[in-house]
GROMACS .gro file of C-alpha atoms in nm:
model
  363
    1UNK     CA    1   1.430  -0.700  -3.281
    2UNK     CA    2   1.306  -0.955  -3.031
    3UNK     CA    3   1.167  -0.840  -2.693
    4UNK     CA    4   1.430  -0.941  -2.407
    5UNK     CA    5   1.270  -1.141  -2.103
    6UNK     CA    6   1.157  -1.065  -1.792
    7UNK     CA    7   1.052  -1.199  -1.456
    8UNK     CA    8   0.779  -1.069  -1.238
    9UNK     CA    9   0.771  -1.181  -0.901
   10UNK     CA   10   0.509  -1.086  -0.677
   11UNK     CA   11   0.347  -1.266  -0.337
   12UNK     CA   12   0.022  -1.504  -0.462
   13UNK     CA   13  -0.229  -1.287  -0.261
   14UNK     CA   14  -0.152  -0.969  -0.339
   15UNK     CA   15  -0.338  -0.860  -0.671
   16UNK     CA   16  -0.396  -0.553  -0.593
   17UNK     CA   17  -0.458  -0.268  -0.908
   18UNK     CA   18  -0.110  -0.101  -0.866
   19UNK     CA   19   0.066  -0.407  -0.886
   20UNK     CA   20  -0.090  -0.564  -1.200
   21UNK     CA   21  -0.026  -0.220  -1.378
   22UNK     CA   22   0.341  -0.279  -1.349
   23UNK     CA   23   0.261  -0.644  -1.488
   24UNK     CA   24   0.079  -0.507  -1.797
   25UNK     CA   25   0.350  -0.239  -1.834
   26UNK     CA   26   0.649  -0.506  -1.827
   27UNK     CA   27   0.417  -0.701  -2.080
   28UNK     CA   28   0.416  -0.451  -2.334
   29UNK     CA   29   0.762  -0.403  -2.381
   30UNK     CA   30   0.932  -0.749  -2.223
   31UNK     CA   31   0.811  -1.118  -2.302
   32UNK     CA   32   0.717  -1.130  -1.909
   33UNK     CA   33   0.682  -1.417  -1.716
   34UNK     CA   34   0.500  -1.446  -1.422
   35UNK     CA   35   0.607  -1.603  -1.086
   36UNK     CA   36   0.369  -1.631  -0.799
   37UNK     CA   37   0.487  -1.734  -0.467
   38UNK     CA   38   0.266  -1.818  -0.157
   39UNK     CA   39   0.421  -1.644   0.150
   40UNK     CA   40   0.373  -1.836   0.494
   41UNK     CA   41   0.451  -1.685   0.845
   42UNK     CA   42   0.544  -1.997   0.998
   43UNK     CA   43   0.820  -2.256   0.983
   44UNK     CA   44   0.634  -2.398   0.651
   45UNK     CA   45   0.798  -2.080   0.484
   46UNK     CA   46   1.114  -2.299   0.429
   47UNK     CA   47   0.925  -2.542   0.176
   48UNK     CA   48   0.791  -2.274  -0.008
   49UNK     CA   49   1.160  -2.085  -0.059
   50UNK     CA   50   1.324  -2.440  -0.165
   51UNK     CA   51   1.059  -2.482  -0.431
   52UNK     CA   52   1.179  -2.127  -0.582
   53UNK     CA   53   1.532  -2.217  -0.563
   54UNK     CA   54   1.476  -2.467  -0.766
   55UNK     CA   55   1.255  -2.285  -1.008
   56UNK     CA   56   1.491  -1.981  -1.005
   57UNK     CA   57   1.812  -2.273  -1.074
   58UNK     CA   58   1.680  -2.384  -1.371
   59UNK     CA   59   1.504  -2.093  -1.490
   60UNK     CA   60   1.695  -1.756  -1.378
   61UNK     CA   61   1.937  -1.774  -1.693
   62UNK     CA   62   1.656  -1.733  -1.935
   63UNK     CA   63   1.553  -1.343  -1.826
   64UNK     CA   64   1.757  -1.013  -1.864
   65UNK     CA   65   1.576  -0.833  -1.586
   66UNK     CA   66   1.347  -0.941  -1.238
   67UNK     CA   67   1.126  -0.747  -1.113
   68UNK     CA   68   0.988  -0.767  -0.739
   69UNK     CA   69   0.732  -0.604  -0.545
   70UNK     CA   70   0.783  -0.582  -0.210
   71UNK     CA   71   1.071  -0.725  -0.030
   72UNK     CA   72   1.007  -1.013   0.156
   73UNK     CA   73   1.082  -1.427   0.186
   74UNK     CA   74   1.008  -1.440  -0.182
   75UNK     CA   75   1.284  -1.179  -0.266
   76UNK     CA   76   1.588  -1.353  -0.093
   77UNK     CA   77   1.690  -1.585  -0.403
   78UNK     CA   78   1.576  -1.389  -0.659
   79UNK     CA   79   1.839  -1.130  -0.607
   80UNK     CA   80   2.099  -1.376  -0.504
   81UNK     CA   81   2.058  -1.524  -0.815
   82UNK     CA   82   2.062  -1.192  -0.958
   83UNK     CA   83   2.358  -1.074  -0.766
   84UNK     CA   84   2.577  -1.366  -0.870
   85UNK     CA   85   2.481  -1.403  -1.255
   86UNK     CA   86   2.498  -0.976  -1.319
   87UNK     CA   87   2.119  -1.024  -1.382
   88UNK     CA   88   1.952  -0.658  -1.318
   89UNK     CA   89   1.701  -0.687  -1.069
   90UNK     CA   90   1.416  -0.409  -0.949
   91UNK     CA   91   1.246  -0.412  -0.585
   92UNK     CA   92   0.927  -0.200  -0.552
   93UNK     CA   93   0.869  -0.092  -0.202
   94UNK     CA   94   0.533   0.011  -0.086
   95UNK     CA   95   0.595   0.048   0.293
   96UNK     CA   96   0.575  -0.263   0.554
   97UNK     CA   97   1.000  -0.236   0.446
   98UNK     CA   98   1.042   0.069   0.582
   99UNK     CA   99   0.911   0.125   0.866
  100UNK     CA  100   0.869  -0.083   1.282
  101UNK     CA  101   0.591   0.029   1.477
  102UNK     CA  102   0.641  -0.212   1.795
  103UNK     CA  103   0.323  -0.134   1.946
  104UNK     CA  104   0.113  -0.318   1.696
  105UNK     CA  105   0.370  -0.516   1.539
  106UNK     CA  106   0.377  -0.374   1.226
  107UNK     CA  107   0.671  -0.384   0.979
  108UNK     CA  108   0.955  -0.632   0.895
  109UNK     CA  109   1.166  -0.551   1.131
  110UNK     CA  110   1.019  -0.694   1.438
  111UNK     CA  111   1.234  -1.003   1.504
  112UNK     CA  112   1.021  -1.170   1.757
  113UNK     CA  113   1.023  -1.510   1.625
  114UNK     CA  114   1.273  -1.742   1.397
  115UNK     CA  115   1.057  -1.692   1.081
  116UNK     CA  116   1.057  -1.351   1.174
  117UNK     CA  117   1.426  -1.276   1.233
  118UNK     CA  118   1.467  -1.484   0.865
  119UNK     CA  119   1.219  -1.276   0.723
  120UNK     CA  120   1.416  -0.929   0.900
  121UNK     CA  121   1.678  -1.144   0.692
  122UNK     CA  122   1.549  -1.189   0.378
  123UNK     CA  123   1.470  -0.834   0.316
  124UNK     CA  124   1.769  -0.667   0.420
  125UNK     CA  125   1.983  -0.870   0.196
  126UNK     CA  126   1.736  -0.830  -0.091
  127UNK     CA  127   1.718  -0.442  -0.018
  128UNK     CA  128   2.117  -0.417  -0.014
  129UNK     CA  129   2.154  -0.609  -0.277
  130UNK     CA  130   1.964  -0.527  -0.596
  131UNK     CA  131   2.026  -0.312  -0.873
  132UNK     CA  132   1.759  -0.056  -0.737
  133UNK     CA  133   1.470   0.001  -0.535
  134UNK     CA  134   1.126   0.214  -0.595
  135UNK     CA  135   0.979   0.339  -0.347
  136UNK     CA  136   0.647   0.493  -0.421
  137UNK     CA  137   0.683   0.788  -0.213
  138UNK     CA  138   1.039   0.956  -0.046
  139UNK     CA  139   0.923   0.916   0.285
  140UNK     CA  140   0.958   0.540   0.256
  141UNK     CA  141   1.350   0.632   0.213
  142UNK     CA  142   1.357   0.841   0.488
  143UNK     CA  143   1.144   0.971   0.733
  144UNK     CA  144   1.023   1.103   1.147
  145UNK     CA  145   0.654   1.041   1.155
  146UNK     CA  146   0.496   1.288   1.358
  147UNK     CA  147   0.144   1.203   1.388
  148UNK     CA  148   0.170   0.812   1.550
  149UNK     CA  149   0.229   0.893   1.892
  150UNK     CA  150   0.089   1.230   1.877
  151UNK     CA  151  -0.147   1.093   2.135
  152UNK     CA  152   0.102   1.051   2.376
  153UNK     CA  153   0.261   1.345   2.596
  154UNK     CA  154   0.667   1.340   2.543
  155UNK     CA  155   0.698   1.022   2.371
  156UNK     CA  156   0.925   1.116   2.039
  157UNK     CA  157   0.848   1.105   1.684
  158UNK     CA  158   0.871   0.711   1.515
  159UNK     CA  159   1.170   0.746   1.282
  160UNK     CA  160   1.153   0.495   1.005
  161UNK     CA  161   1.236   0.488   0.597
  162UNK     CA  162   1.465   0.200   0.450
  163UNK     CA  163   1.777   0.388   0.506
  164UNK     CA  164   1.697   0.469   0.882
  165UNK     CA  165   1.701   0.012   0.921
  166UNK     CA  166   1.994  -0.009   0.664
  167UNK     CA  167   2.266   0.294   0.733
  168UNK     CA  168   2.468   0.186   0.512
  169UNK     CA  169   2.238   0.044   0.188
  170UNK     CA  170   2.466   0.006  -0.083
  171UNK     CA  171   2.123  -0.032  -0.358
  172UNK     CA  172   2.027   0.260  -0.556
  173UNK     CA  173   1.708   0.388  -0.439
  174UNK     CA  174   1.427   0.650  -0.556
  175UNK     CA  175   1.080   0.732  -0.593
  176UNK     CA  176   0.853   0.613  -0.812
  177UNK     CA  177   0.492   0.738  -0.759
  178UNK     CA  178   0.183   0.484  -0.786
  179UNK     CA  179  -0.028   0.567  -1.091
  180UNK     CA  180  -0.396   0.563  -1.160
  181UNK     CA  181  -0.611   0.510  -1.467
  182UNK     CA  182  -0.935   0.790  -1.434
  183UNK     CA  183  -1.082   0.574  -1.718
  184UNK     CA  184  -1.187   0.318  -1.476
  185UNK     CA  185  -1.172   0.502  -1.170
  186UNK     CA  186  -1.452   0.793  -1.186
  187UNK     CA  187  -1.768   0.909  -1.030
  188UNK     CA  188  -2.095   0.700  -1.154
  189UNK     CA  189  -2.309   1.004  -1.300
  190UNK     CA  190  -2.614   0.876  -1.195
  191UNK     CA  191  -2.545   0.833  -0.835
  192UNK     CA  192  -2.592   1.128  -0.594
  193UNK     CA  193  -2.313   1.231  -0.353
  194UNK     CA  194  -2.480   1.142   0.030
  195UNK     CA  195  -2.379   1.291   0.319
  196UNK     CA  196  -2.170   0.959   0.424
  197UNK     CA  197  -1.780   0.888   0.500
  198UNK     CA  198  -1.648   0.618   0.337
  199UNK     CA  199  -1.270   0.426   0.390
  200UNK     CA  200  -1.126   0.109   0.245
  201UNK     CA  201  -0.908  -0.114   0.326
  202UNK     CA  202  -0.819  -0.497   0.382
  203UNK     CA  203  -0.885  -0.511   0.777
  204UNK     CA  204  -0.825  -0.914   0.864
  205UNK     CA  205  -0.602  -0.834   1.221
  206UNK     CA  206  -0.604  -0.602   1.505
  207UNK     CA  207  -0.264  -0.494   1.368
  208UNK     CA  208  -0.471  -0.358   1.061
  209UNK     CA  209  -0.745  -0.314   1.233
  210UNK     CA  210  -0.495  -0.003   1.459
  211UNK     CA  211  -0.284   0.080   1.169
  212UNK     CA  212  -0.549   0.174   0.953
  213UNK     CA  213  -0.745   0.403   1.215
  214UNK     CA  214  -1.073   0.208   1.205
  215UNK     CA  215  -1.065   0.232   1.599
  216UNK     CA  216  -1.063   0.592   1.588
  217UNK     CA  217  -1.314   0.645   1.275
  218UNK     CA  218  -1.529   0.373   1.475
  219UNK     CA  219  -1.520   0.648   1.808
  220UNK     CA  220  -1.610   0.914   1.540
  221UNK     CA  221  -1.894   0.736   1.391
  222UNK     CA  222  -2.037   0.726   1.771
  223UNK     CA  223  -1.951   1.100   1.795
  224UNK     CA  224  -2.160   1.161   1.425
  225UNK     CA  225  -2.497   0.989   1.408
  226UNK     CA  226  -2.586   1.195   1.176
  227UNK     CA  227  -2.325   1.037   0.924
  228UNK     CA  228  -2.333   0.732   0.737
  229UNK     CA  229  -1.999   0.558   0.749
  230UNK     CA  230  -1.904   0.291   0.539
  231UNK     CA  231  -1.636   0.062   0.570
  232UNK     CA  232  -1.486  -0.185   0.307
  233UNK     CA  233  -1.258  -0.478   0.353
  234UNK     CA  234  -1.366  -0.647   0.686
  235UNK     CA  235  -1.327  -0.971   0.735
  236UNK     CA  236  -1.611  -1.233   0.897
  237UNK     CA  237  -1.449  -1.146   1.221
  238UNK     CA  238  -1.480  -0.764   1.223
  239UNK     CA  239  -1.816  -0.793   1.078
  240UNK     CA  240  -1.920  -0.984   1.374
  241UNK     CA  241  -1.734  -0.744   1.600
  242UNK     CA  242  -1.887  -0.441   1.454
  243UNK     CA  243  -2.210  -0.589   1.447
  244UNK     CA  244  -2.225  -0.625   1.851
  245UNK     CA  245  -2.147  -0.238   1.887
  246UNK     CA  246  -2.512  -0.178   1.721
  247UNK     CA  247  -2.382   0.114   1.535
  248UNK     CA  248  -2.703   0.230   1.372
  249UNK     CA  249  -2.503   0.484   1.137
  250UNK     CA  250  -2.268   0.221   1.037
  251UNK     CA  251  -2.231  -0.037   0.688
  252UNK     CA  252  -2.012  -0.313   0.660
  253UNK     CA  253  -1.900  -0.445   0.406
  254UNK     CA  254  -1.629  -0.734   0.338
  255UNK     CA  255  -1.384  -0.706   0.054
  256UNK     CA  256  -1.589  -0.627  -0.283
  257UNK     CA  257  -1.566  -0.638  -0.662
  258UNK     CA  258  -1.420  -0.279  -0.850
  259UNK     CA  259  -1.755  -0.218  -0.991
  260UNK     CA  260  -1.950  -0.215  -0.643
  261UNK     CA  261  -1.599  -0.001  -0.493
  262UNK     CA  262  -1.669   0.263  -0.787
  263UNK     CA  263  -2.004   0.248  -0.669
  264UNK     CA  264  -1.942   0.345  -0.319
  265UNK     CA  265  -1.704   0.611  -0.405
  266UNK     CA  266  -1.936   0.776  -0.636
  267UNK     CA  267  -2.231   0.764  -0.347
  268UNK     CA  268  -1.991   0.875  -0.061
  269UNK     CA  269  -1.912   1.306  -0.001
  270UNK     CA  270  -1.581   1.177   0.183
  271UNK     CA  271  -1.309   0.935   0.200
  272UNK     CA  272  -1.108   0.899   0.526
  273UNK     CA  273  -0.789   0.739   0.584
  274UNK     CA  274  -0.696   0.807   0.906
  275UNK     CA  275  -0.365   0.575   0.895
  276UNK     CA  276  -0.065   0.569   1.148
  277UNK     CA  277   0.164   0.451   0.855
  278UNK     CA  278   0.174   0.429   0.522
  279UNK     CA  279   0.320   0.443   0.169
  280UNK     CA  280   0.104   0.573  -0.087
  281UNK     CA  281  -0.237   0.458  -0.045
  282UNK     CA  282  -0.440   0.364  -0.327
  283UNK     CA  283  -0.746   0.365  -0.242
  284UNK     CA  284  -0.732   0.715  -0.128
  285UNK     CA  285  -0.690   0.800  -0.467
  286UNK     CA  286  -0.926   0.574  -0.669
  287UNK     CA  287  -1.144   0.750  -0.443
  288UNK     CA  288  -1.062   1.072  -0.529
  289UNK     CA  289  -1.072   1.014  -0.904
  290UNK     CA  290  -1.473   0.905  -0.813
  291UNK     CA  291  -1.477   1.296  -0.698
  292UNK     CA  292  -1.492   1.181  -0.302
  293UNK     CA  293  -1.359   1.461  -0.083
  294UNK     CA  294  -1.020   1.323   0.094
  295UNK     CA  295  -0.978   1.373   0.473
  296UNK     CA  296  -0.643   1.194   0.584
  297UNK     CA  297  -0.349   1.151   0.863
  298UNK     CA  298  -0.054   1.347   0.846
  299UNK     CA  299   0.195   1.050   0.801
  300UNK     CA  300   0.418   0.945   0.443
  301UNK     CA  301   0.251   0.998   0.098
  302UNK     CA  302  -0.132   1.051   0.236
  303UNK     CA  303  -0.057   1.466   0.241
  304UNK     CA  304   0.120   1.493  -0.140
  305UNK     CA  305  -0.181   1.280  -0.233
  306UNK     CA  306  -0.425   1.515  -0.092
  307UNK     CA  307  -0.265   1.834  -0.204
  308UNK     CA  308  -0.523   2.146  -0.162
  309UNK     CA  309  -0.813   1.891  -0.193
  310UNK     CA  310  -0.872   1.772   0.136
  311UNK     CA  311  -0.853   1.787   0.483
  312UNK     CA  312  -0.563   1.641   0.714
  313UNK     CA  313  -0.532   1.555   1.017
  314UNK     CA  314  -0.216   1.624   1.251
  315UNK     CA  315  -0.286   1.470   1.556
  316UNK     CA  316  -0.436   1.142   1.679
  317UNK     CA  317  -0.742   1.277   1.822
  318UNK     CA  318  -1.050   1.145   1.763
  319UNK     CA  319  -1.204   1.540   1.834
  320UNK     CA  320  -0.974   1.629   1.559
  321UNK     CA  321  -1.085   1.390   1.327
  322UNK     CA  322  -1.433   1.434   1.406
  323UNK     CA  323  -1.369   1.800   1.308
  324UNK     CA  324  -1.215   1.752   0.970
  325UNK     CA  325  -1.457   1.487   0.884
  326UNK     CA  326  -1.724   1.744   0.924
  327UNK     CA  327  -1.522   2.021   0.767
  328UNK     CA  328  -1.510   1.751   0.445
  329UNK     CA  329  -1.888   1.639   0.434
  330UNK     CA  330  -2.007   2.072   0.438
  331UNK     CA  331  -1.799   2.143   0.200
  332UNK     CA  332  -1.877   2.185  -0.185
  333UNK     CA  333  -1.906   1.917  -0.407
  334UNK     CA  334  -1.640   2.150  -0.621
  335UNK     CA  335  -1.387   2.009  -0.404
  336UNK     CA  336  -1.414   1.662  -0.521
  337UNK     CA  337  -1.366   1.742  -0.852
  338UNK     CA  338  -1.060   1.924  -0.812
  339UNK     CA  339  -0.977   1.569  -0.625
  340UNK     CA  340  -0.983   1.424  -0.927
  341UNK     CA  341  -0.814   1.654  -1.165
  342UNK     CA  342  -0.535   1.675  -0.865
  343UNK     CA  343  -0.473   1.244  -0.910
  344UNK     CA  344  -0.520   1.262  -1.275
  345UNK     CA  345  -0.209   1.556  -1.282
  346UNK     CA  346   0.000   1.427  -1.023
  347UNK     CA  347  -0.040   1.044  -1.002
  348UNK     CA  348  -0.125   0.922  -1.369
  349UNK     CA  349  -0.112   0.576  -1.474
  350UNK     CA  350   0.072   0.690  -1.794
  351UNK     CA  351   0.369   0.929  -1.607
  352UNK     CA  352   0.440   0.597  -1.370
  353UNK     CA  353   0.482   0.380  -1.729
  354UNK     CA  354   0.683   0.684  -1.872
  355UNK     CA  355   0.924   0.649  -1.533
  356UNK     CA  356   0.913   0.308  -1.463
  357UNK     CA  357   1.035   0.184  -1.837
  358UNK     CA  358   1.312   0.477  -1.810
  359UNK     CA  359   1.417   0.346  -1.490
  360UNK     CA  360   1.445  -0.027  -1.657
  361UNK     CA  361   1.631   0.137  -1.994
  362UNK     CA  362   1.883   0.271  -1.729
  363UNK     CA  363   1.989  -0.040  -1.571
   0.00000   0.00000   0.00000
């Protein structure tokens, strides 16, 4: 019997690991074709979405199933097409549509700007309209995040999740966990574990720059010069930035290769990710499998992903974190390895294949 077709549509610079495992997946078992569009935050954003309609016009009738990650620009005609053929259509969430944090202008929601407010747009009606969305963790559905303004005396918990911006969403919606293969992500054998703090992540704004907590691990790094810290995923900017604050316990690095990532997870005790939002972070747990000991915020999946591995941290205090971080890097080695075995039980590539093709069979 012939494989029936699919379409994967994903934004052109996002290539992370989680999302080319749902590629591979939907290549086993669909003849899957790949669609990559460039997303722009400016008023060019309206040549980019007339050259899909047109690709999606001539093309849309040829595939039993489209598949999405993220909701964005790039999801509007995809499920209108959808919508008005009967053609099944799958959204994977992994956060920035859930959640509005105002103070660093973080989320789609924020509705500042025309190609904002079309982008608020776009999502919404993509969201609302297809045959279901994954989330990969339930606080993306529905949440009150504690730990952002934590800092602040009286100011009340940020409520976000998808339903909490659409009342009444009419899509069916559920978790799906990320999922992680240990055969690529593990500890180097022949590199020691150093008494260093690592954290990862793409840091190219000062909305990333806040969200991510690299201002607060940079305060802790002042607080620790005992402590190598390590941070991954700067951009020229940052570098130069960090660079000026003459840091002497401090390496940056810009974005790098899997093999040199594995390399710094195998060499570093800890991992931090001292987030104010999130949806299930990934490199949290490639660092894990590499046997680093997690210390984390309290906010979304970063808890469930630490289990009884870690450390986390319920306030946004940079004593706190301090603490934790120190609680993490005296702690035994042991602990990272249960790290691992917790990601490879919980969060397995293979259970996320099991749930995502079930999830396709059903619709």
């Amino acid at each position: 019997m012939s494989k029936k077709r699919a379409l994967f549509i994903k934004k052109s610079d996002t290539n992370s690991k989680f999302i080319l495992n749902d590629l591979d997946i939907l290549n086993e078992h669909y003849l899957t074709t790949l669609k990559n569009v460039k997303i722009s935050n400016n008023l060019f954003i309206f040549a980019i979405l007339l050259k899909e309609f047109f690709y999606l016009l001539f093309n849309i009738w040829k595939y039993r199933i489209v598949y999405i990650w993220f909701a964005d620009y790039h999801s509007f005609f995809p499920i209108l097409f959808c919508r008005l053929l009967g053609i099944k259509s799958v959204i994977s969430a992994g956060g920035y549509e859930s959640t509005y944090i105002p103070e660093i202008n973080t989320g789609v929601y924020v509705g500042r700007t025309l190609p904002q407010r079309i982008r608020m747009f776009c999502v919404k009606f993509s969201l609302n309209n297809c045959s279901v969305i994954l989330t990969v963790d339930e606080t993306l559905i529905e949440n009150v995040n504690d730990y952002i303004y934590s800092d602040i005396p009286g100011k009340k918990p940020l409520q976000d999740g998808i339903k909490h911006f659409i009342p009444s969403l009419k899509s069916k919606i559920k978790p799906l966990y990320l999922g992680f293969d240990p055969g690529i992500f593990r500890r180097n054998e022949n590199i020691k574990k150093e008494y260093s703090v690592v954290t990862a992540g793409l840091i190219v704004n000062d909305n990333e720059y806040r969200r991510k907590g690299i201002d607060l691990l940079i305060e802790a790094a002042k607080i620790m010069p005992d402590v190598r810290f390590i941070f991954i995923g700067l951009n020229d900017e940052y570098i130069d930035y960090f660079q000026k604050l003459n840091l002497k316990n401090a390496v940056l690095n810009k974005k790098v290769e899997y093999d040199e990532l594995i390399s710094e997870y195998s060499k570093a005790k800890v991992f931090a990710q001292i987030s104010m939002f999130e949806g299930m972070p990934s490199a949290i747990c490639e660092a894990m499998l590499c046997e680093c000991i997690p210390v984390g915020s309290n906010v979304n999946g970063i808890p469930k992903v630490i289990g009884n591995c870690g450390y986390i941290v319920k306030n946004r205090n940079v004593n706190e974190i301090v603490q934790k971080l120190y609680e993490a890097l005296n702690s035994p080695e042991e602990l990272g390895i249960e790290a691992r075995k917790h990601i490879i039980s919980n969060f397995s590539l293979e259970k996320r294949k099991d749930l995502l093709l079930k999830t396709l069979e059903e619709i």
